[in-house]
Amino acid sequence: MKMTNITWGIAPIGWRNDDIPEIGAENTLSHVLSDIAVAGYAGTEVGGFFPEPKILNKELELRNLCIAGRWFSSYIIRDGIEVAVKAFREHCRYLKEVHADVAVVSEQTYSIQGTDKNVFADKPNFTDAEWELLCEGLNVFGKVAEEYDLKMVYHHHMGTGVQTLEEVDRLMANTDPNHVHLLYDTGHIFVSDDEYMPLLEKHIDRIKHVHFKDVRKEVRDRCKEEGKSFQGSFLAGMFTVPGDGAIDFVPVYKKLLEIAYEGWIIIEAEQDPKKAHPLEYALKGKKYIDEVLLPLNESLLTNNR
């Protein structure tokens, strides 16, 4: 579904979770892509279970779907720039073959998102030297991505060294805006900082990819009180699709329209598919888009006349 300069997609993570492969393992590629098409989205991001490009491209073409991008776990701090870039280049080759637009990068050195540690209290922090190395490496990543006609977008993420607004500020201040872009994720910044508009407003010029993820605040608060891990929190139902949680996406979407944002908005919600039927929630997110967000396009046009 494409309108003006924004393309709407939905992530496969509602069907199958790369961090916990047994969750949703019964959902085949054909099942996932068909659900996405039935729900009316234009595309998706590459999941860990997606096949090699030739097979994937055929499945996408049969359903008139596109690929927005794919997650890349970078280890610039742990492995050094040269080793990290080699792996990233392979990642970009795959993305170019499936005609993607962005390469989503998250530095996973010291990450606790896949552990049983308290994600609300035990996040890692980088030293000054590690920050310098990370930013230098990301500048290189950005240039490599452009060789494959991609934009490199950095994903601030719970349980990592770039999670809070303050950390995103530092990353943006010390990387080249011509090559290093930002993925804005409503859910991660809200869980982390209890706010989501300041990051959007402060770094709007760097944002080239967007994840609309809602948060059930009461579940977030309970998970925080219990000291749950990242995985434990999303399995408890902390995340959901837009319109089903505490985030008001109207001001977020208005801001993106005001600056004529061009690119993907991906609906994303890590949930247990046995508890949250994937197609049901994909349709619920689409209904919110159609009934609450898309009418804002016309009102903005009317106000600008």
PDB file of C-alpha atoms in Angstrom:
ATOM      1  CA  MET A   1       0.000   0.000   0.000  1.00  0.00           C
ATOM      2  CA  LYS A   2       1.809   3.110  -1.177  1.00  0.00           C
ATOM      3  CA  MET A   3       0.587   6.615  -0.655  1.00  0.00           C
ATOM      4  CA  THR A   4       2.417   9.827  -1.423  1.00  0.00           C
ATOM      5  CA  ASN A   5       5.991   9.229  -0.286  1.00  0.00           C
ATOM      6  CA  ILE A   6       5.409   6.657   2.469  1.00  0.00           C
ATOM      7  CA  THR A   7       5.258   2.890   2.024  1.00  0.00           C
ATOM      8  CA  TRP A   8       3.669   0.722   4.711  1.00  0.00           C
ATOM      9  CA  GLY A   9       5.026  -2.680   5.627  1.00  0.00           C
ATOM     10  CA  ILE A  10       4.923  -5.123   8.509  1.00  0.00           C
ATOM     11  CA  ALA A  11       7.799  -7.072  10.048  1.00  0.00           C
ATOM     12  CA  PRO A  12       7.769 -10.902  10.081  1.00  0.00           C
ATOM     13  CA  ILE A  13       8.565 -10.871  13.799  1.00  0.00           C
ATOM     14  CA  GLY A  14       4.873 -11.187  14.672  1.00  0.00           C
ATOM     15  CA  TRP A  15       4.899 -14.609  13.001  1.00  0.00           C
ATOM     16  CA  ARG A  16       8.392 -15.885  13.818  1.00  0.00           C
ATOM     17  CA  ASN A  17      11.088 -14.567  16.133  1.00  0.00           C
ATOM     18  CA  ASP A  18      14.748 -14.775  15.154  1.00  0.00           C
ATOM     19  CA  ASP A  19      15.891 -14.580  18.785  1.00  0.00           C
ATOM     20  CA  ILE A  20      13.704 -17.529  19.821  1.00  0.00           C
ATOM     21  CA  PRO A  21      13.470 -19.711  16.674  1.00  0.00           C
ATOM     22  CA  GLU A  22      11.035 -22.182  18.215  1.00  0.00           C
ATOM     23  CA  ILE A  23       8.392 -19.469  18.518  1.00  0.00           C
ATOM     24  CA  GLY A  24       6.170 -19.569  15.452  1.00  0.00           C
ATOM     25  CA  ALA A  25       8.353 -22.184  13.749  1.00  0.00           C
ATOM     26  CA  GLU A  26       5.199 -23.628  12.184  1.00  0.00           C
ATOM     27  CA  ASN A  27       4.687 -20.430  10.165  1.00  0.00           C
ATOM     28  CA  THR A  28       6.283 -21.030   6.767  1.00  0.00           C
ATOM     29  CA  LEU A  29       7.558 -18.321   4.442  1.00  0.00           C
ATOM     30  CA  SER A  30       4.518 -18.808   2.194  1.00  0.00           C
ATOM     31  CA  HIS A  31       2.199 -18.447   5.185  1.00  0.00           C
ATOM     32  CA  VAL A  32       3.883 -15.273   6.438  1.00  0.00           C
ATOM     33  CA  LEU A  33       4.047 -13.540   3.060  1.00  0.00           C
ATOM     34  CA  SER A  34       0.474 -14.497   2.189  1.00  0.00           C
ATOM     35  CA  ASP A  35      -0.785 -13.073   5.489  1.00  0.00           C
ATOM     36  CA  ILE A  36       1.106  -9.843   4.809  1.00  0.00           C
ATOM     37  CA  ALA A  37      -0.457  -9.574   1.366  1.00  0.00           C
ATOM     38  CA  VAL A  38      -3.951 -10.399   2.674  1.00  0.00           C
ATOM     39  CA  ALA A  39      -3.611  -7.697   5.340  1.00  0.00           C
ATOM     40  CA  GLY A  40      -2.852  -5.129   2.643  1.00  0.00           C
ATOM     41  CA  TYR A  41       0.757  -4.183   3.313  1.00  0.00           C
ATOM     42  CA  ALA A  42       3.256  -3.405   0.566  1.00  0.00           C
ATOM     43  CA  GLY A  43       6.099  -5.435   1.975  1.00  0.00           C
ATOM     44  CA  THR A  44       8.192  -6.613   4.865  1.00  0.00           C
ATOM     45  CA  GLU A  45      11.707  -6.917   6.240  1.00  0.00           C
ATOM     46  CA  VAL A  46      13.840 -10.021   5.801  1.00  0.00           C
ATOM     47  CA  GLY A  47      13.501 -12.546   8.613  1.00  0.00           C
ATOM     48  CA  GLY A  48      16.215 -14.946   9.681  1.00  0.00           C
ATOM     49  CA  PHE A  49      14.301 -17.831   8.149  1.00  0.00           C
ATOM     50  CA  PHE A  50      13.981 -16.204   4.707  1.00  0.00           C
ATOM     51  CA  PRO A  51      15.642 -18.117   1.843  1.00  0.00           C
ATOM     52  CA  GLU A  52      18.268 -17.122  -0.704  1.00  0.00           C
ATOM     53  CA  PRO A  53      17.350 -14.228  -3.021  1.00  0.00           C
ATOM     54  CA  LYS A  54      16.162 -16.162  -6.074  1.00  0.00           C
ATOM     55  CA  ILE A  55      13.568 -18.129  -4.087  1.00  0.00           C
ATOM     56  CA  LEU A  56      12.529 -15.135  -2.022  1.00  0.00           C
ATOM     57  CA  ASN A  57      12.111 -12.876  -5.046  1.00  0.00           C
ATOM     58  CA  LYS A  58       9.746 -15.349  -6.689  1.00  0.00           C
ATOM     59  CA  GLU A  59       7.602 -15.614  -3.543  1.00  0.00           C
ATOM     60  CA  LEU A  60       7.500 -11.822  -3.253  1.00  0.00           C
ATOM     61  CA  GLU A  61       6.615 -11.335  -6.903  1.00  0.00           C
ATOM     62  CA  LEU A  62       3.739 -13.813  -6.662  1.00  0.00           C
ATOM     63  CA  ARG A  63       2.204 -11.643  -3.921  1.00  0.00           C
ATOM     64  CA  ASN A  64       3.262  -8.225  -5.262  1.00  0.00           C
ATOM     65  CA  LEU A  65       5.360  -7.548  -2.156  1.00  0.00           C
ATOM     66  CA  CYS A  66       8.677  -5.727  -1.657  1.00  0.00           C
ATOM     67  CA  ILE A  67      11.536  -5.943   0.832  1.00  0.00           C
ATOM     68  CA  ALA A  68      12.299  -2.871   2.911  1.00  0.00           C
ATOM     69  CA  GLY A  69      15.486  -4.036   4.623  1.00  0.00           C
ATOM     70  CA  ARG A  70      17.083  -6.497   6.995  1.00  0.00           C
ATOM     71  CA  TRP A  71      18.591  -6.468  10.502  1.00  0.00           C
ATOM     72  CA  PHE A  72      22.384  -6.753  10.798  1.00  0.00           C
ATOM     73  CA  SER A  73      24.035  -7.512  14.132  1.00  0.00           C
ATOM     74  CA  SER A  74      27.304  -5.604  14.016  1.00  0.00           C
ATOM     75  CA  TYR A  75      30.279  -6.307  16.269  1.00  0.00           C
ATOM     76  CA  ILE A  76      32.480  -3.363  15.400  1.00  0.00           C
ATOM     77  CA  ILE A  77      33.676  -2.943  18.990  1.00  0.00           C
ATOM     78  CA  ARG A  78      34.290  -6.657  19.589  1.00  0.00           C
ATOM     79  CA  ASP A  79      35.824  -7.628  16.240  1.00  0.00           C
ATOM     80  CA  GLY A  80      37.194  -4.393  14.809  1.00  0.00           C
ATOM     81  CA  ILE A  81      36.148  -2.501  11.706  1.00  0.00           C
ATOM     82  CA  GLU A  82      37.850  -4.675   9.090  1.00  0.00           C
ATOM     83  CA  VAL A  83      36.206  -7.923  10.224  1.00  0.00           C
ATOM     84  CA  ALA A  84      32.817  -6.266  10.808  1.00  0.00           C
ATOM     85  CA  VAL A  85      32.792  -4.618   7.382  1.00  0.00           C
ATOM     86  CA  LYS A  86      33.485  -7.942   5.657  1.00  0.00           C
ATOM     87  CA  ALA A  87      30.334  -9.442   7.183  1.00  0.00           C
ATOM     88  CA  PHE A  88      28.350  -6.283   6.466  1.00  0.00           C
ATOM     89  CA  ARG A  89      29.342  -6.332   2.807  1.00  0.00           C
ATOM     90  CA  GLU A  90      27.891  -9.846   2.453  1.00  0.00           C
ATOM     91  CA  HIS A  91      24.735  -8.575   4.115  1.00  0.00           C
ATOM     92  CA  CYS A  92      24.471  -5.726   1.608  1.00  0.00           C
ATOM     93  CA  ARG A  93      24.966  -8.087  -1.329  1.00  0.00           C
ATOM     94  CA  TYR A  94      21.941 -10.072  -0.216  1.00  0.00           C
ATOM     95  CA  LEU A  95      19.862  -6.928   0.243  1.00  0.00           C
ATOM     96  CA  LYS A  96      20.728  -5.629  -3.208  1.00  0.00           C
ATOM     97  CA  GLU A  97      19.633  -8.934  -4.750  1.00  0.00           C
ATOM     98  CA  VAL A  98      16.216  -8.678  -3.077  1.00  0.00           C
ATOM     99  CA  HIS A  99      15.902  -4.991  -4.093  1.00  0.00           C
ATOM    100  CA  ALA A 100      15.828  -3.632  -0.540  1.00  0.00           C
ATOM    101  CA  ASP A 101      16.125   0.023   0.442  1.00  0.00           C
ATOM    102  CA  VAL A 102      17.878  -0.021   3.824  1.00  0.00           C
ATOM    103  CA  ALA A 103      20.378  -2.021   5.846  1.00  0.00           C
ATOM    104  CA  VAL A 104      19.341  -1.979   9.504  1.00  0.00           C
ATOM    105  CA  VAL A 105      22.354  -2.018  11.837  1.00  0.00           C
ATOM    106  CA  SER A 106      22.539  -2.527  15.599  1.00  0.00           C
ATOM    107  CA  GLU A 107      25.823  -2.837  17.504  1.00  0.00           C
ATOM    108  CA  GLN A 108      25.552  -6.043  19.503  1.00  0.00           C
ATOM    109  CA  THR A 109      28.816  -5.946  21.427  1.00  0.00           C
ATOM    110  CA  TYR A 110      27.831  -6.486  25.106  1.00  0.00           C
ATOM    111  CA  SER A 111      24.131  -6.649  24.150  1.00  0.00           C
ATOM    112  CA  ILE A 112      21.866  -8.308  26.728  1.00  0.00           C
ATOM    113  CA  GLN A 113      18.763  -8.488  24.538  1.00  0.00           C
ATOM    114  CA  GLY A 114      19.178 -12.235  24.061  1.00  0.00           C
ATOM    115  CA  THR A 115      20.100 -13.010  27.683  1.00  0.00           C
ATOM    116  CA  ASP A 116      18.142 -13.431  30.916  1.00  0.00           C
ATOM    117  CA  LYS A 117      19.538 -10.187  32.369  1.00  0.00           C
ATOM    118  CA  ASN A 118      17.258  -7.379  33.555  1.00  0.00           C
ATOM    119  CA  VAL A 119      16.817  -5.276  30.419  1.00  0.00           C
ATOM    120  CA  PHE A 120      15.638  -2.283  32.459  1.00  0.00           C
ATOM    121  CA  ALA A 121      18.674  -2.120  34.759  1.00  0.00           C
ATOM    122  CA  ASP A 122      21.609  -3.984  33.231  1.00  0.00           C
ATOM    123  CA  LYS A 123      22.075  -2.405  29.795  1.00  0.00           C
ATOM    124  CA  PRO A 124      25.706  -2.112  28.644  1.00  0.00           C
ATOM    125  CA  ASN A 125      27.618   1.126  28.260  1.00  0.00           C
ATOM    126  CA  PHE A 126      30.532   1.901  25.985  1.00  0.00           C
ATOM    127  CA  THR A 127      33.806   3.566  26.942  1.00  0.00           C
ATOM    128  CA  ASP A 128      34.946   6.709  25.125  1.00  0.00           C
ATOM    129  CA  ALA A 129      37.370   4.633  23.053  1.00  0.00           C
ATOM    130  CA  GLU A 130      34.597   2.174  22.149  1.00  0.00           C
ATOM    131  CA  TRP A 131      32.303   5.009  21.108  1.00  0.00           C
ATOM    132  CA  GLU A 132      35.030   6.386  18.857  1.00  0.00           C
ATOM    133  CA  LEU A 133      35.573   2.978  17.243  1.00  0.00           C
ATOM    134  CA  LEU A 134      31.838   2.402  16.779  1.00  0.00           C
ATOM    135  CA  CYS A 135      31.247   5.745  15.107  1.00  0.00           C
ATOM    136  CA  GLU A 136      34.256   5.330  12.836  1.00  0.00           C
ATOM    137  CA  GLY A 137      33.020   1.886  11.852  1.00  0.00           C
ATOM    138  CA  LEU A 138      29.487   3.091  11.158  1.00  0.00           C
ATOM    139  CA  ASN A 139      30.830   5.782   8.845  1.00  0.00           C
ATOM    140  CA  VAL A 140      32.518   3.006   6.868  1.00  0.00           C
ATOM    141  CA  PHE A 141      29.328   0.908   6.944  1.00  0.00           C
ATOM    142  CA  GLY A 142      27.350   3.806   5.522  1.00  0.00           C
ATOM    143  CA  LYS A 143      29.695   4.156   2.557  1.00  0.00           C
ATOM    144  CA  VAL A 144      29.675   0.411   1.921  1.00  0.00           C
ATOM    145  CA  ALA A 145      25.864   0.369   1.949  1.00  0.00           C
ATOM    146  CA  GLU A 146      25.803   3.081  -0.706  1.00  0.00           C
ATOM    147  CA  GLU A 147      27.899   0.891  -3.007  1.00  0.00           C
ATOM    148  CA  TYR A 148      24.858  -1.414  -3.076  1.00  0.00           C
ATOM    149  CA  ASP A 149      22.302   1.400  -3.474  1.00  0.00           C
ATOM    150  CA  LEU A 150      21.255   1.088   0.173  1.00  0.00           C
ATOM    151  CA  LYS A 151      20.946   3.463   3.100  1.00  0.00           C
ATOM    152  CA  MET A 152      22.516   2.301   6.355  1.00  0.00           C
ATOM    153  CA  VAL A 153      20.100   3.051   9.216  1.00  0.00           C
ATOM    154  CA  TYR A 154      21.089   2.596  12.844  1.00  0.00           C
ATOM    155  CA  HIS A 155      18.544   0.909  15.141  1.00  0.00           C
ATOM    156  CA  HIS A 156      18.565   2.182  18.750  1.00  0.00           C
ATOM    157  CA  HIS A 157      17.513  -0.876  20.751  1.00  0.00           C
ATOM    158  CA  MET A 158      16.692  -1.972  24.292  1.00  0.00           C
ATOM    159  CA  GLY A 159      19.491  -3.863  25.994  1.00  0.00           C
ATOM    160  CA  THR A 160      22.295  -2.386  23.888  1.00  0.00           C
ATOM    161  CA  GLY A 161      24.848   0.400  24.202  1.00  0.00           C
ATOM    162  CA  VAL A 162      22.744   2.703  22.011  1.00  0.00           C
ATOM    163  CA  GLN A 163      19.343   2.697  23.663  1.00  0.00           C
ATOM    164  CA  THR A 164      18.534   6.061  25.246  1.00  0.00           C
ATOM    165  CA  LEU A 165      18.027   9.454  23.634  1.00  0.00           C
ATOM    166  CA  GLU A 166      21.309  10.612  25.170  1.00  0.00           C
ATOM    167  CA  GLU A 167      23.112   7.721  23.482  1.00  0.00           C
ATOM    168  CA  VAL A 168      21.400   8.362  20.148  1.00  0.00           C
ATOM    169  CA  ASP A 169      22.462  12.006  20.493  1.00  0.00           C
ATOM    170  CA  ARG A 170      26.077  10.927  20.904  1.00  0.00           C
ATOM    171  CA  LEU A 171      25.900   8.557  17.949  1.00  0.00           C
ATOM    172  CA  MET A 172      24.382  11.199  15.684  1.00  0.00           C
ATOM    173  CA  ALA A 173      26.854  13.873  16.801  1.00  0.00           C
ATOM    174  CA  ASN A 174      29.865  11.691  16.023  1.00  0.00           C
ATOM    175  CA  THR A 175      28.869  10.078  12.733  1.00  0.00           C
ATOM    176  CA  ASP A 176      28.702  11.514   9.227  1.00  0.00           C
ATOM    177  CA  PRO A 177      25.110  12.569   8.397  1.00  0.00           C
ATOM    178  CA  ASN A 178      25.823  11.964   4.714  1.00  0.00           C
ATOM    179  CA  HIS A 179      26.344   8.251   5.310  1.00  0.00           C
ATOM    180  CA  VAL A 180      24.903   7.266   8.707  1.00  0.00           C
ATOM    181  CA  HIS A 181      21.134   7.464   9.054  1.00  0.00           C
ATOM    182  CA  LEU A 182      18.708   6.599  11.837  1.00  0.00           C
ATOM    183  CA  LEU A 183      15.951   4.070  12.261  1.00  0.00           C
ATOM    184  CA  TYR A 184      13.331   5.590  14.559  1.00  0.00           C
ATOM    185  CA  ASP A 185      11.544   2.962  16.668  1.00  0.00           C
ATOM    186  CA  THR A 186       8.647   4.288  18.753  1.00  0.00           C
ATOM    187  CA  GLY A 187       8.448   1.243  20.999  1.00  0.00           C
ATOM    188  CA  HIS A 188      12.102   0.961  21.964  1.00  0.00           C
ATOM    189  CA  ILE A 189      12.519   4.626  22.845  1.00  0.00           C
ATOM    190  CA  PHE A 190       9.244   4.691  24.796  1.00  0.00           C
ATOM    191  CA  VAL A 191      10.180   1.626  26.850  1.00  0.00           C
ATOM    192  CA  SER A 192      13.640   3.089  27.456  1.00  0.00           C
ATOM    193  CA  ASP A 193      12.903   6.754  28.125  1.00  0.00           C
ATOM    194  CA  ASP A 194       9.122   6.928  28.670  1.00  0.00           C
ATOM    195  CA  GLU A 195       8.975   9.401  25.761  1.00  0.00           C
ATOM    196  CA  TYR A 196       8.999   9.069  21.990  1.00  0.00           C
ATOM    197  CA  MET A 197       8.543  12.535  20.475  1.00  0.00           C
ATOM    198  CA  PRO A 198      11.849  14.150  21.609  1.00  0.00           C
ATOM    199  CA  LEU A 199      13.973  11.703  19.608  1.00  0.00           C
ATOM    200  CA  LEU A 200      11.804  12.197  16.536  1.00  0.00           C
ATOM    201  CA  GLU A 201      11.888  15.975  16.776  1.00  0.00           C
ATOM    202  CA  LYS A 202      15.599  16.178  17.563  1.00  0.00           C
ATOM    203  CA  HIS A 203      16.837  13.847  14.833  1.00  0.00           C
ATOM    204  CA  ILE A 204      14.118  14.118  12.200  1.00  0.00           C
ATOM    205  CA  ASP A 205      16.670  15.043   9.515  1.00  0.00           C
ATOM    206  CA  ARG A 206      18.599  11.794  10.064  1.00  0.00           C
ATOM    207  CA  ILE A 207      15.608   9.426  10.077  1.00  0.00           C
ATOM    208  CA  LYS A 208      15.410   7.274   6.922  1.00  0.00           C
ATOM    209  CA  HIS A 209      13.474   4.268   8.241  1.00  0.00           C
ATOM    210  CA  VAL A 210      10.681   3.969  10.804  1.00  0.00           C
ATOM    211  CA  HIS A 211       9.264   1.214  13.025  1.00  0.00           C
ATOM    212  CA  PHE A 212       5.800   1.798  14.476  1.00  0.00           C
ATOM    213  CA  LYS A 213       5.716  -0.381  17.574  1.00  0.00           C
ATOM    214  CA  ASP A 214       3.166   0.158  20.349  1.00  0.00           C
ATOM    215  CA  VAL A 215       3.678  -0.559  24.046  1.00  0.00           C
ATOM    216  CA  ARG A 216       1.287  -1.882  26.657  1.00  0.00           C
ATOM    217  CA  LYS A 217       2.458   0.447  29.416  1.00  0.00           C
ATOM    218  CA  GLU A 218       0.970  -1.577  32.251  1.00  0.00           C
ATOM    219  CA  VAL A 219       2.858  -4.660  31.039  1.00  0.00           C
ATOM    220  CA  ARG A 220       6.054  -2.608  30.611  1.00  0.00           C
ATOM    221  CA  ASP A 221       5.732  -1.287  34.158  1.00  0.00           C
ATOM    222  CA  ARG A 222       5.134  -4.752  35.576  1.00  0.00           C
ATOM    223  CA  CYS A 223       8.088  -6.206  33.672  1.00  0.00           C
ATOM    224  CA  LYS A 224      10.273  -3.362  34.911  1.00  0.00           C
ATOM    225  CA  GLU A 225       9.192  -3.961  38.495  1.00  0.00           C
ATOM    226  CA  GLU A 226       9.907  -7.688  38.139  1.00  0.00           C
ATOM    227  CA  GLY A 227      13.270  -7.075  36.441  1.00  0.00           C
ATOM    228  CA  LYS A 228      12.453  -9.122  33.365  1.00  0.00           C
ATOM    229  CA  SER A 229      14.750  -9.689  30.421  1.00  0.00           C
ATOM    230  CA  PHE A 230      14.019  -8.301  26.962  1.00  0.00           C
ATOM    231  CA  GLN A 231      12.703 -11.635  25.749  1.00  0.00           C
ATOM    232  CA  GLY A 232      10.736 -12.179  28.949  1.00  0.00           C
ATOM    233  CA  SER A 233       9.150  -8.752  28.520  1.00  0.00           C
ATOM    234  CA  PHE A 234       7.968  -9.216  24.963  1.00  0.00           C
ATOM    235  CA  LEU A 235       6.741 -12.730  25.741  1.00  0.00           C
ATOM    236  CA  ALA A 236       4.708 -11.157  28.551  1.00  0.00           C
ATOM    237  CA  GLY A 237       3.050  -8.900  25.967  1.00  0.00           C
ATOM    238  CA  MET A 238       4.947  -5.624  26.383  1.00  0.00           C
ATOM    239  CA  PHE A 239       4.790  -4.820  22.654  1.00  0.00           C
ATOM    240  CA  THR A 240       1.818  -4.680  20.319  1.00  0.00           C
ATOM    241  CA  VAL A 241       0.692  -3.084  17.051  1.00  0.00           C
ATOM    242  CA  PRO A 242      -0.289   0.602  16.769  1.00  0.00           C
ATOM    243  CA  GLY A 243      -3.643   1.427  18.296  1.00  0.00           C
ATOM    244  CA  ASP A 244      -3.409  -1.334  20.903  1.00  0.00           C
ATOM    245  CA  GLY A 245      -1.121   0.337  23.427  1.00  0.00           C
ATOM    246  CA  ALA A 246      -0.130   3.599  25.104  1.00  0.00           C
ATOM    247  CA  ILE A 247       1.575   5.417  22.200  1.00  0.00           C
ATOM    248  CA  ASP A 248      -0.315   8.108  20.302  1.00  0.00           C
ATOM    249  CA  PHE A 249       0.905   7.760  16.724  1.00  0.00           C
ATOM    250  CA  VAL A 250      -1.007  10.795  15.460  1.00  0.00           C
ATOM    251  CA  PRO A 251       1.650  13.395  16.397  1.00  0.00           C
ATOM    252  CA  VAL A 252       4.373  11.029  15.206  1.00  0.00           C
ATOM    253  CA  TYR A 253       2.754  10.560  11.810  1.00  0.00           C
ATOM    254  CA  LYS A 254       1.924  14.270  11.515  1.00  0.00           C
ATOM    255  CA  LYS A 255       5.569  15.130  12.087  1.00  0.00           C
ATOM    256  CA  LEU A 256       6.665  12.704   9.385  1.00  0.00           C
ATOM    257  CA  LEU A 257       4.129  14.188   6.970  1.00  0.00           C
ATOM    258  CA  GLU A 258       5.230  17.732   7.777  1.00  0.00           C
ATOM    259  CA  ILE A 259       8.813  17.043   6.754  1.00  0.00           C
ATOM    260  CA  ALA A 260       7.691  14.988   3.730  1.00  0.00           C
ATOM    261  CA  TYR A 261       9.320  11.824   5.033  1.00  0.00           C
ATOM    262  CA  GLU A 262      10.119   9.427   2.200  1.00  0.00           C
ATOM    263  CA  GLY A 263      10.533   5.756   2.947  1.00  0.00           C
ATOM    264  CA  TRP A 264       9.055   2.842   4.804  1.00  0.00           C
ATOM    265  CA  ILE A 265       7.011   2.740   7.975  1.00  0.00           C
ATOM    266  CA  ILE A 266       7.127  -0.815   9.262  1.00  0.00           C
ATOM    267  CA  ILE A 267       4.557  -2.083  11.739  1.00  0.00           C
ATOM    268  CA  GLU A 268       6.418  -4.237  14.227  1.00  0.00           C
ATOM    269  CA  ALA A 269       5.501  -6.017  17.433  1.00  0.00           C
ATOM    270  CA  GLU A 270       7.447  -8.861  19.030  1.00  0.00           C
ATOM    271  CA  GLN A 271       4.712 -11.100  20.392  1.00  0.00           C
ATOM    272  CA  ASP A 272       4.128 -14.787  20.975  1.00  0.00           C
ATOM    273  CA  PRO A 273       2.089 -15.867  17.910  1.00  0.00           C
ATOM    274  CA  LYS A 274       0.303 -18.454  20.041  1.00  0.00           C
ATOM    275  CA  LYS A 275      -1.086 -15.628  22.183  1.00  0.00           C
ATOM    276  CA  ALA A 276      -1.379 -12.905  19.531  1.00  0.00           C
ATOM    277  CA  HIS A 277      -2.657 -14.341  16.235  1.00  0.00           C
ATOM    278  CA  PRO A 278      -0.300 -12.816  13.621  1.00  0.00           C
ATOM    279  CA  LEU A 279      -2.872 -12.114  10.924  1.00  0.00           C
ATOM    280  CA  GLU A 280      -5.356 -10.749  13.441  1.00  0.00           C
ATOM    281  CA  TYR A 281      -2.789  -8.281  14.731  1.00  0.00           C
ATOM    282  CA  ALA A 282      -1.588  -7.407  11.213  1.00  0.00           C
ATOM    283  CA  LEU A 283      -5.179  -6.527  10.343  1.00  0.00           C
ATOM    284  CA  LYS A 284      -5.601  -4.616  13.591  1.00  0.00           C
ATOM    285  CA  GLY A 285      -2.542  -2.504  12.760  1.00  0.00           C
ATOM    286  CA  LYS A 286      -3.786  -1.930   9.208  1.00  0.00           C
ATOM    287  CA  LYS A 287      -7.195  -0.841  10.487  1.00  0.00           C
ATOM    288  CA  TYR A 288      -5.515   1.751  12.719  1.00  0.00           C
ATOM    289  CA  ILE A 289      -3.462   3.018   9.774  1.00  0.00           C
ATOM    290  CA  ASP A 290      -6.510   3.292   7.514  1.00  0.00           C
ATOM    291  CA  GLU A 291      -8.924   4.798  10.033  1.00  0.00           C
ATOM    292  CA  VAL A 292      -6.682   6.998  12.192  1.00  0.00           C
ATOM    293  CA  LEU A 293      -3.483   7.844  10.317  1.00  0.00           C
ATOM    294  CA  LEU A 294      -4.262   8.013   6.604  1.00  0.00           C
ATOM    295  CA  PRO A 295      -7.057  10.601   7.040  1.00  0.00           C
ATOM    296  CA  LEU A 296      -4.323  12.933   8.334  1.00  0.00           C
ATOM    297  CA  ASN A 297      -2.906  13.072   4.796  1.00  0.00           C
ATOM    298  CA  GLU A 298      -5.995  14.810   3.488  1.00  0.00           C
ATOM    299  CA  SER A 299      -6.205  17.195   6.441  1.00  0.00           C
ATOM    300  CA  LEU A 300      -2.580  18.215   5.908  1.00  0.00           C
ATOM    301  CA  LEU A 301      -3.248  18.842   2.212  1.00  0.00           C
ATOM    302  CA  THR A 302      -6.333  20.898   3.090  1.00  0.00           C
ATOM    303  CA  ASN A 303      -4.401  23.021   5.604  1.00  0.00           C
ATOM    304  CA  ASN A 304      -1.662  23.683   3.045  1.00  0.00           C
ATOM    305  CA  ARG A 305      -4.031  24.909   0.331  1.00  0.00           C
TER     306      ARG A 305
END
